[in-house]
Short mmCIF file of C-alpha atoms and ligand atoms in Angstrom, two decimals:
data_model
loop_
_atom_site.label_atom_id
_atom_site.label_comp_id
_atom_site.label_asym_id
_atom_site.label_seq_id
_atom_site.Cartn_x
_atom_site.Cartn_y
_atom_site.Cartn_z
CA UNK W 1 100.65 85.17 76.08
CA UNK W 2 101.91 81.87 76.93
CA UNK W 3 101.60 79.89 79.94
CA UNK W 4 102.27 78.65 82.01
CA UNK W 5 104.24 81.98 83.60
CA UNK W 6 105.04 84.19 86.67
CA UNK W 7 103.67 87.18 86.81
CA UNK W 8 106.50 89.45 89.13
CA UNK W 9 105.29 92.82 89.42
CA UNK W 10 108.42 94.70 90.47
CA UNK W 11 106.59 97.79 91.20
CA UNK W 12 104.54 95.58 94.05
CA UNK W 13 107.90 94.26 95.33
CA UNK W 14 109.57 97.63 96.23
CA UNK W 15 106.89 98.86 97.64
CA UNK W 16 106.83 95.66 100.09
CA UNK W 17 110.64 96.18 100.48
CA UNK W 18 110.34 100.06 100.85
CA UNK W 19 107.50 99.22 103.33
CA UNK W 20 109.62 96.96 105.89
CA UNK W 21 112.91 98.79 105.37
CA UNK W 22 110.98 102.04 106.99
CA UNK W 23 109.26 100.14 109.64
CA UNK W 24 112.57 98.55 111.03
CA UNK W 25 114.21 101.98 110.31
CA UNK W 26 112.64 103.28 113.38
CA UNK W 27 113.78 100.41 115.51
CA UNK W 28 117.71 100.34 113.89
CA UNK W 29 117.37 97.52 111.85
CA UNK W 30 118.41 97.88 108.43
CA UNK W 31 117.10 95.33 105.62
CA UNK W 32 119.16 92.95 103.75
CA UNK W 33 117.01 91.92 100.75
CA UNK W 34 117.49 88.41 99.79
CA UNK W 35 117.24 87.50 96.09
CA UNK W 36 117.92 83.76 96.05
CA UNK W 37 113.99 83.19 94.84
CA UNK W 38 114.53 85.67 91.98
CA UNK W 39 117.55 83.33 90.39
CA UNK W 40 119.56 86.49 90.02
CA UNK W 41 117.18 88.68 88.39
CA UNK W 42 118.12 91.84 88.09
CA UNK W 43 114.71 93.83 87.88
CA UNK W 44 114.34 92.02 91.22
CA UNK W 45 117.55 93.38 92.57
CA UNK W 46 116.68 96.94 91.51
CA UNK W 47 113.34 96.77 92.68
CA UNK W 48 114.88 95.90 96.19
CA UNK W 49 117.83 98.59 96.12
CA UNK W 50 114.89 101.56 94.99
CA UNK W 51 113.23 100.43 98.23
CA UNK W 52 116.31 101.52 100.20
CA UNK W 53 117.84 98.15 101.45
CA UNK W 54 121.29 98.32 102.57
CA UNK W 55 122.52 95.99 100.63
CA UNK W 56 121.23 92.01 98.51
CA UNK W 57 122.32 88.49 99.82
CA UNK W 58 122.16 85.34 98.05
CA UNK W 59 122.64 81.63 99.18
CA UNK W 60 123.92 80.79 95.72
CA UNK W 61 126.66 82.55 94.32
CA UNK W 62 125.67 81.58 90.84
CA UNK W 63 122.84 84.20 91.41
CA UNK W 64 125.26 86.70 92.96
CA UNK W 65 127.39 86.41 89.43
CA UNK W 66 124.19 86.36 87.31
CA UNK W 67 123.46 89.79 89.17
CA UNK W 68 127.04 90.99 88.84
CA UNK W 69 126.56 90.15 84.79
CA UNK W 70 123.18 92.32 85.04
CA UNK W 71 125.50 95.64 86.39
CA UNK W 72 124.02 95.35 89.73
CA UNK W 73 126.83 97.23 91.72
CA UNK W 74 125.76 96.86 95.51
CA UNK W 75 127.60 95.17 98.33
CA UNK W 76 126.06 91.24 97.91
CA UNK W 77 126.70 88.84 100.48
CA UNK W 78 126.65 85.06 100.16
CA UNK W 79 124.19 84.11 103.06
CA UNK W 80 125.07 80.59 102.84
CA UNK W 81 128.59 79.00 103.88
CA UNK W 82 130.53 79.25 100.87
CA UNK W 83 131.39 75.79 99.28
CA UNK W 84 135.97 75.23 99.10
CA UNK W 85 134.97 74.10 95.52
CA UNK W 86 133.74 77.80 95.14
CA UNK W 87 136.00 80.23 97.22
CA UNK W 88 137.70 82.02 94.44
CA UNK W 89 134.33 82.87 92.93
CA UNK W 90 132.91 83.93 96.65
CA UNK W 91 136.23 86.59 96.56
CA UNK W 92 135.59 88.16 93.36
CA UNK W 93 131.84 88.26 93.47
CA UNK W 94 130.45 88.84 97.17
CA UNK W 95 131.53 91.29 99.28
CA UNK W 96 131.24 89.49 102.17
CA UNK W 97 129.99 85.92 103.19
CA UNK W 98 128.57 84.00 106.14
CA UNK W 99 130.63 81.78 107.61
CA UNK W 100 131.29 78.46 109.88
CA UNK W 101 133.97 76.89 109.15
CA UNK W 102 137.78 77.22 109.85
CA UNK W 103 138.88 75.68 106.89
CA UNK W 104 137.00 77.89 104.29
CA UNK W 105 137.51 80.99 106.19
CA UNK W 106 141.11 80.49 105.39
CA UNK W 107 140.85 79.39 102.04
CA UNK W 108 139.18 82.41 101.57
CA UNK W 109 142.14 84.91 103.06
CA UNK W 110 144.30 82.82 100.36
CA UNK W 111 141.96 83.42 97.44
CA UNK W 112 141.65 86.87 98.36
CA UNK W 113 145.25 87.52 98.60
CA UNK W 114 146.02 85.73 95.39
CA UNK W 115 143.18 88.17 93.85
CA UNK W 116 144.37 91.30 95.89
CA UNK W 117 140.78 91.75 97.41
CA UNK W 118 139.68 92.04 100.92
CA UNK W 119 136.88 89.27 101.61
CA UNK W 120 134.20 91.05 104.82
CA UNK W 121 132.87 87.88 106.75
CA UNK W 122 129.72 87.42 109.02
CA UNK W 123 130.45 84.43 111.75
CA UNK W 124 127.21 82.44 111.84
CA UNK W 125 126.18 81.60 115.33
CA UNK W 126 123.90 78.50 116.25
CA UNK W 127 121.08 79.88 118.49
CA UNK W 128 118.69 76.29 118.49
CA UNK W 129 117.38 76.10 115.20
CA UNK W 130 120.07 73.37 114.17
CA UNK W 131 121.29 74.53 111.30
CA UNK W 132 124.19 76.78 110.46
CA UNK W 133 126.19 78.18 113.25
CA UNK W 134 129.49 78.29 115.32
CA UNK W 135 128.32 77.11 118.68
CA UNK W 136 128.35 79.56 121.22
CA UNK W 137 130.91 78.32 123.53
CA UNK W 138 133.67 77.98 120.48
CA UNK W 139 132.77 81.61 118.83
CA UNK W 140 135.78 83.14 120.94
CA UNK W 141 138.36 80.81 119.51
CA UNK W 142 136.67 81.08 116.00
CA UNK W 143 137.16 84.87 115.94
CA UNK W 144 140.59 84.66 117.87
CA UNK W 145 141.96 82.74 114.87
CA UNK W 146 139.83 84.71 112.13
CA UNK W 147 141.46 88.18 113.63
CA UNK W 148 144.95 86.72 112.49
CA UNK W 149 143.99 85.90 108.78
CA UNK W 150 145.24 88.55 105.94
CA UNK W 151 142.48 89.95 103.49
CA UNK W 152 139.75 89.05 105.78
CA UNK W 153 137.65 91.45 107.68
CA UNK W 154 135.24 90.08 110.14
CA UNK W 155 132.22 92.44 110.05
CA UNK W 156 129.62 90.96 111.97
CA UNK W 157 128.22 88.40 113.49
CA UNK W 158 124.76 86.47 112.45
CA UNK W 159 122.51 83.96 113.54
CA UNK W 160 119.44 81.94 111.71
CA UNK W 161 116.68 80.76 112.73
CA UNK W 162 113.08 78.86 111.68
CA UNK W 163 114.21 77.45 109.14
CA UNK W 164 115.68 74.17 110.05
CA UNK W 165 113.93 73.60 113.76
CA UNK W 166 111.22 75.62 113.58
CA UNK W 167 112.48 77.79 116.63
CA UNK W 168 110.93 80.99 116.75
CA UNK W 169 113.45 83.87 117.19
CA UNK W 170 112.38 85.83 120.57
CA UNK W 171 113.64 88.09 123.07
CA UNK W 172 115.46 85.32 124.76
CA UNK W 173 117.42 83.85 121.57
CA UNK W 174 117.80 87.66 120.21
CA UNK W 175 119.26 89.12 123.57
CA UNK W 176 121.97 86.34 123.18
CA UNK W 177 123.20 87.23 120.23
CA UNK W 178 123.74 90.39 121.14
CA UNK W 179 125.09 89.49 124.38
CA UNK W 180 127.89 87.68 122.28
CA UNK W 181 128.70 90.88 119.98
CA UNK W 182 129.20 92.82 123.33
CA UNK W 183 131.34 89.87 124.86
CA UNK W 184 133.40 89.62 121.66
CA UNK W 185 133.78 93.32 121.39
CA UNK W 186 135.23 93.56 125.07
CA UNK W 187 137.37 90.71 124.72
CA UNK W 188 139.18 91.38 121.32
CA UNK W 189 138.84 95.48 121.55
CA UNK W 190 137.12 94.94 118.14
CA UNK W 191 133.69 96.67 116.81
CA UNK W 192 131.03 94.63 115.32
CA UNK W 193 129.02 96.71 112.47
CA UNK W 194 126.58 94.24 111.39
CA UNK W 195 124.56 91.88 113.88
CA UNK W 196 122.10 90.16 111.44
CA UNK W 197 119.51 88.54 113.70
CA UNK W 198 117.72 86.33 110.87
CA UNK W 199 115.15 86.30 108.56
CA UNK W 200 111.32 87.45 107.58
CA UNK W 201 110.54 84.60 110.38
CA UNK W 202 112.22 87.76 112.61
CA UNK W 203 109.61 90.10 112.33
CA UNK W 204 107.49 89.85 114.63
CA UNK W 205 110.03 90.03 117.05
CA UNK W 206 111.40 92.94 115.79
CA UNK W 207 108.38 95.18 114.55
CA UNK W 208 106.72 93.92 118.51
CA UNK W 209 108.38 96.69 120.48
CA UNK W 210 110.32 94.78 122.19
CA UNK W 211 114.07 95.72 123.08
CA UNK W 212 116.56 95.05 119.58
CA UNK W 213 119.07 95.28 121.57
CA UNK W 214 122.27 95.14 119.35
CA UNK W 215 120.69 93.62 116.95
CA UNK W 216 120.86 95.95 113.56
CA UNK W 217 119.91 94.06 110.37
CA UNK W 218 117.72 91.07 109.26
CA UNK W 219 118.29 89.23 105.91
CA UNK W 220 114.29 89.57 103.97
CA UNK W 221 113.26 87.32 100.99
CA UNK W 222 109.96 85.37 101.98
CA UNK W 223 108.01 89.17 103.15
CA UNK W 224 109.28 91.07 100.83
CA UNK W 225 108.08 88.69 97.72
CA UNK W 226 105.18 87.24 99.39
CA UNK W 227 104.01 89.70 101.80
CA UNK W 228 103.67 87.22 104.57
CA UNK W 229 105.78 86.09 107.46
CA UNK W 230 106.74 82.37 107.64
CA UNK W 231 105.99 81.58 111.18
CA UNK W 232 101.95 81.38 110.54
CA UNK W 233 102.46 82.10 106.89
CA UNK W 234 100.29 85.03 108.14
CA UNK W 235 100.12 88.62 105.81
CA UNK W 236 102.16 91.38 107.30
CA UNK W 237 99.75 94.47 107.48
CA UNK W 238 99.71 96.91 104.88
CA UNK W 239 102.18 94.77 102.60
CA UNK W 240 100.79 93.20 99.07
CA UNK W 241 100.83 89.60 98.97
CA UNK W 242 100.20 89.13 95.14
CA UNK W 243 103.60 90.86 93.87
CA UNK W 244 104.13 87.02 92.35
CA UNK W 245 100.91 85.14 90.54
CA UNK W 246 101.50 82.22 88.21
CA UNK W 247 98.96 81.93 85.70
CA UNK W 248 98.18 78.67 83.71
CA UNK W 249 96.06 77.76 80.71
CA UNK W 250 92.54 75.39 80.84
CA UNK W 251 93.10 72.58 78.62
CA UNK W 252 90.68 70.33 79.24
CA UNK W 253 87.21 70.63 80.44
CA UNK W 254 84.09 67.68 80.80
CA UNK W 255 81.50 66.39 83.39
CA UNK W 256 82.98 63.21 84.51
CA UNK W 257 81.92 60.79 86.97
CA UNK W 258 82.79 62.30 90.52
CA UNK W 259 84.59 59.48 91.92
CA UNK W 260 87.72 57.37 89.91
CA UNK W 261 86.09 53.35 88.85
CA UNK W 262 88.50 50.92 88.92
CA UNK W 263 90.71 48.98 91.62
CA UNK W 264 92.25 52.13 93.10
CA UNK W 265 96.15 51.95 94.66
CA UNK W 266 98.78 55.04 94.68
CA UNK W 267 98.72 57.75 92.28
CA UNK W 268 101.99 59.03 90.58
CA UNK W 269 102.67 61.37 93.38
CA UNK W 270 100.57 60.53 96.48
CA UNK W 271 97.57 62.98 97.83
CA UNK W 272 97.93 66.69 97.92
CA UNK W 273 97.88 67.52 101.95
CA UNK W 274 94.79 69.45 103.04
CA UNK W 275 93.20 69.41 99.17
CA UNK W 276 91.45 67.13 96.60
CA UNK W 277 89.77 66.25 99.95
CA UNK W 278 86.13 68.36 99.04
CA UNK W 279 82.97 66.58 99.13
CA UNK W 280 82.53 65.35 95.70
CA UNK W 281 79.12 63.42 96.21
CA UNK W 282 77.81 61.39 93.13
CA UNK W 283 76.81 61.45 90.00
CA UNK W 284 78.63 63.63 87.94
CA UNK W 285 80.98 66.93 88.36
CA UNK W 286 82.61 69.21 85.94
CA UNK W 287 86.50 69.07 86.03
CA UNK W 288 89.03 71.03 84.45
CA UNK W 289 92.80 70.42 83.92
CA UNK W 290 95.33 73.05 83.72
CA UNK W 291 98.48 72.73 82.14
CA UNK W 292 100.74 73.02 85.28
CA UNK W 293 102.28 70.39 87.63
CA UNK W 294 104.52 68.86 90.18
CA UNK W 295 107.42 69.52 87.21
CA UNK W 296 106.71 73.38 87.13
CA UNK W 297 105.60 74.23 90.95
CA UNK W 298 104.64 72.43 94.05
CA UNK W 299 100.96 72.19 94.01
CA UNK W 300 100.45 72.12 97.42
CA UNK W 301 101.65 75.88 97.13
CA UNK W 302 98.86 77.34 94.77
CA UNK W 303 96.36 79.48 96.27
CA UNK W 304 93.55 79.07 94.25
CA UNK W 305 91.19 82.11 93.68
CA UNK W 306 87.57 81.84 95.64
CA UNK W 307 85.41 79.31 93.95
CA UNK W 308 87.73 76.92 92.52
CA UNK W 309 89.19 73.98 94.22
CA UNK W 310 92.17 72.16 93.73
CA UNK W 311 91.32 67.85 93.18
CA UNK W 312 94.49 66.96 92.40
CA UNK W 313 97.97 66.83 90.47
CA UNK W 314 100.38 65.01 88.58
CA UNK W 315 103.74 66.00 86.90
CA UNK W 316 101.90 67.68 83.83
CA UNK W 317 98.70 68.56 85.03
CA UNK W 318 96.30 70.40 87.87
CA UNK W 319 93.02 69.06 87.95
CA UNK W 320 90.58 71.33 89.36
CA UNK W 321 86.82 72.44 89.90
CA UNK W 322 84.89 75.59 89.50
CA UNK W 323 82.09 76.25 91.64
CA UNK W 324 80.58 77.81 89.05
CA UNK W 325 81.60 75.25 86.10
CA UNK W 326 82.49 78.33 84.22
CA UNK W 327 86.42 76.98 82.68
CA UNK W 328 86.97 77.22 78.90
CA UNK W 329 89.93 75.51 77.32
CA UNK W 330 92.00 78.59 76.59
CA UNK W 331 90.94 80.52 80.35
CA UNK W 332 93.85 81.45 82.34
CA UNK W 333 93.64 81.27 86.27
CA UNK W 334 96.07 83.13 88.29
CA UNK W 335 96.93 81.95 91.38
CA UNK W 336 98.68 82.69 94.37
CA UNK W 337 102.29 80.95 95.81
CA UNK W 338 103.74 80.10 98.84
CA UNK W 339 108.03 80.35 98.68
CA UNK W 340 108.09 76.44 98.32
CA UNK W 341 105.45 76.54 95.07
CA UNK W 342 107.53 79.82 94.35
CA UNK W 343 111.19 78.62 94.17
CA UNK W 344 110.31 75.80 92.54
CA UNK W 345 108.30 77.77 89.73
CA UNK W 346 111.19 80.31 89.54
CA UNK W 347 113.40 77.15 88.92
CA UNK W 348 111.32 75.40 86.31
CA UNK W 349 112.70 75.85 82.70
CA UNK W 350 108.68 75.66 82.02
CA UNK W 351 107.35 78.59 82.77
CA UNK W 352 107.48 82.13 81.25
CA UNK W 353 108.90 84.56 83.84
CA UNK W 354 107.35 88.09 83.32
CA UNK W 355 108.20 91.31 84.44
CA UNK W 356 105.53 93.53 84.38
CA UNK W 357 105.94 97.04 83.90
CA UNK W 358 107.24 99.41 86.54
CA UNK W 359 103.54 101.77 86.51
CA UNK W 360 105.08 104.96 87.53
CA UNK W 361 107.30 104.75 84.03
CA UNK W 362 104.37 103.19 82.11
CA UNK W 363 101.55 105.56 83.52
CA UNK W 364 99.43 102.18 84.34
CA UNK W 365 98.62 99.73 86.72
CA UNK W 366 100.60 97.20 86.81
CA UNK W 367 98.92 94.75 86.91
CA UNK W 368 97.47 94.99 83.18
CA UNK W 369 100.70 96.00 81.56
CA UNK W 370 102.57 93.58 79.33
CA UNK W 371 106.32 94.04 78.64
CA UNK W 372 107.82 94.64 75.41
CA UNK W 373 108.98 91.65 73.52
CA UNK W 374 112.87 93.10 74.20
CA UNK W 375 112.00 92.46 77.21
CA UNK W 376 110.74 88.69 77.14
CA UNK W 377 114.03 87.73 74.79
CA UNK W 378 116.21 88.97 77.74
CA UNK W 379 114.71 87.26 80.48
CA UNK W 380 114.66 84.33 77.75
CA UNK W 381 118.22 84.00 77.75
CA UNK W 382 118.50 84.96 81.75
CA UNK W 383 115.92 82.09 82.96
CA UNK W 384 115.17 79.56 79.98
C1 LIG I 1 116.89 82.27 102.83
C2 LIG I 1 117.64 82.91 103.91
C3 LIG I 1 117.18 84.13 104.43
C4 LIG I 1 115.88 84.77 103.98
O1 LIG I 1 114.82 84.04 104.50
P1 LIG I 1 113.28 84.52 104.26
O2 LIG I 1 112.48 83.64 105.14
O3 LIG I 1 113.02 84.32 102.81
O4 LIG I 1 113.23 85.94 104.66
C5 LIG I 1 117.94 84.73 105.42
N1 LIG I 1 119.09 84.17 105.86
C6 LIG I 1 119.55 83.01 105.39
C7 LIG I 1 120.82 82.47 105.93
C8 LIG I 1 118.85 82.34 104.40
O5 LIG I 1 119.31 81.18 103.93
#
């Protein structure tokens, strides 16, 4: 096996998806699974569809074509305002897209008349976070002008939040959105299907009883994949927060002196925050690298397993210690991810992405089951 690699246990995954698509069920809010972190895999994507979303969304539509390649037939929809540059590709590849601006909107209705498509749009609106969105006050005008475009249906409208400004999404932000679908509604005698209210960062608002309102669909990458909700990086009860390990390879370990000698300034990449900050005493300590670094993950990221700390890292290299000194060159160590060490491993040409087997058609756990070598050359020539 070579390292070091992503472990993505696609069994583990739909059964976080299938897990929050039921919950929101009861409350009327269907699940848009988001793939961006998966770089258009399409194991991913099925994993996500067998769960019962209702349908994928990407912010890239290079992923949304790498997924159309892979015979993944389900409505997509490009989460992120399509670039001009890309428009034509947006038409033939999403069904629908999120949406801002004027000027793409209608390049859009031209690129999708010149193909003979219909192009489904979601009008972003900005609720405080500060990052995409139609303000509130111009949303009228936006959609008065949108409703007069050819080959473009507007389907929805969307907000996002957390991501940008930090701002928690809440009864107050969530009731206006769906104070605007009503308004729109009444004012253009139009129906709204989809009102996306946001992201993972959305459930607790939506799984705490209070009222959804209108609100009928959040966009899910960060819970489903991680198992935890971004707000307080918190686990979401009952969901499996190790459906992604990366596991890397011991290549050096010696006692060394516990403290650097030498006239001491900035290292390649500045301190780790919240690590290589243990008590290291005197006298000597046993430390082991790992080949894995800033080039193949963010560090900061890892979640170690219990009894081994994280000292420090460069672009190459983890250094780390074992409580019980117990690392062999050769040893692998799996570790956990956050979505910033995780999109940045899934982006590395560096590591190894495996799928492990699906156990109910291998008859195994999971976990222990390593794919066939068919398997490895396609993902090869998806990822490396
Ligand atoms: C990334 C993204 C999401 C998914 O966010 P998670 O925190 O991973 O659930 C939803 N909507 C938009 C617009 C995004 O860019």
């Amino acid at each position: 096996m070579t390292a070091p690699r992503l472990d993505i246990d696609v069994a583990r995954i739909e059964h976080n998806a299938s897990t929050l698509v039921k919950r929101l069920g009861e409350r009327g809010i269907s699940v848009t699974g988001v793939t961006k972190a998966g770089l258009g895999s399409a194991d991913i994507a099925h994993a996500l569809l067998r769960a019962g979303v209702s349908g994928l969304g990407d912010s890239r539509i290079e992923n949304i074509e790498t997924m159309r390649r892979g015979q993944i037939t389900a409505p997509m929809s490009l989460i992120r305002s399509p670039m001009l540059s890309q428009a034509d590709r947006v038409v033939s590849s999403a069904n629908v897209s999120f949406n801002t601006e004027m000027a793409v909107i209608m390049c859009l209705s031209g690129c999708a008349g010149q193909a003979g498509l219909l192009h489904e749009i979601v009008l972003m609106v900005e609720l405080g976070d500060l990052r995409e969105g139609i303000m509130p006050v111009d949303l009228e005008d936006m959609v008065r002008a949108v409703l007069l475009l050819p080959n473009i249906t507007l389907v929805g409208i969307g907000a996002n939040l957390a991501c940008q400004g930090g701002v928690v999404p809440d009864v107050k932000n969530m009731a206006e959105l769906s104070a605007l679908a009503g308004s729109i509604e009444n004012t253009f005698g139009i129906h709204l299907g989809l009102i996306s209210g946001g992201n993972s960062a959305n459930l607790d608002w939506a799984l705490s009883g209070a009222d959804t309102g209108r609100i009928n669909n959040l966009r899910l990458g960060e819970a489903i994949l991680l198992g935890c909700e971004p707000l307080h990086r918190r686990p979401i009860k009952g969901l499996l927060g190790d459906a992604i390990t990366l596991v890397a390879e011991v290549i050096e370990t010696k006692a060394k002196p516990a403290r650097p000698w030498g006239s001491v300034a900035q290292t390649a990449f500045g301190p780790l925050p919240g690590q290589g900050s243990m008590d290291v005493g005197s006298g000597d300590m046993t430390r082991s690298i790992l080949a894995v670094g800033h080039q193949d993950v963010d560090p900061s990221g890892l979640q170690p397993p219990p009894g081994l700390q994280i000292l420090g890292a460069s672009g190459d290299h983890l250094v780390v210690h074992s409580d019980n000194n117990d690392l062999a060159v050769g040893d692998e160590i799996r570790f956990g991810l956050n979505y910033s060490a995780l999109v940045r491993a899934m982006t590395s040409p560096f590591l190894w992405r495996e799928r492990l087997a699906d156990p109910e058609q291998e008859g195994q756990d999971s976990r222990y089951v390593h794919k066939p070598s068919r398997e490895y050359r396609k993902y090869k020539r998806t990822f490396l």
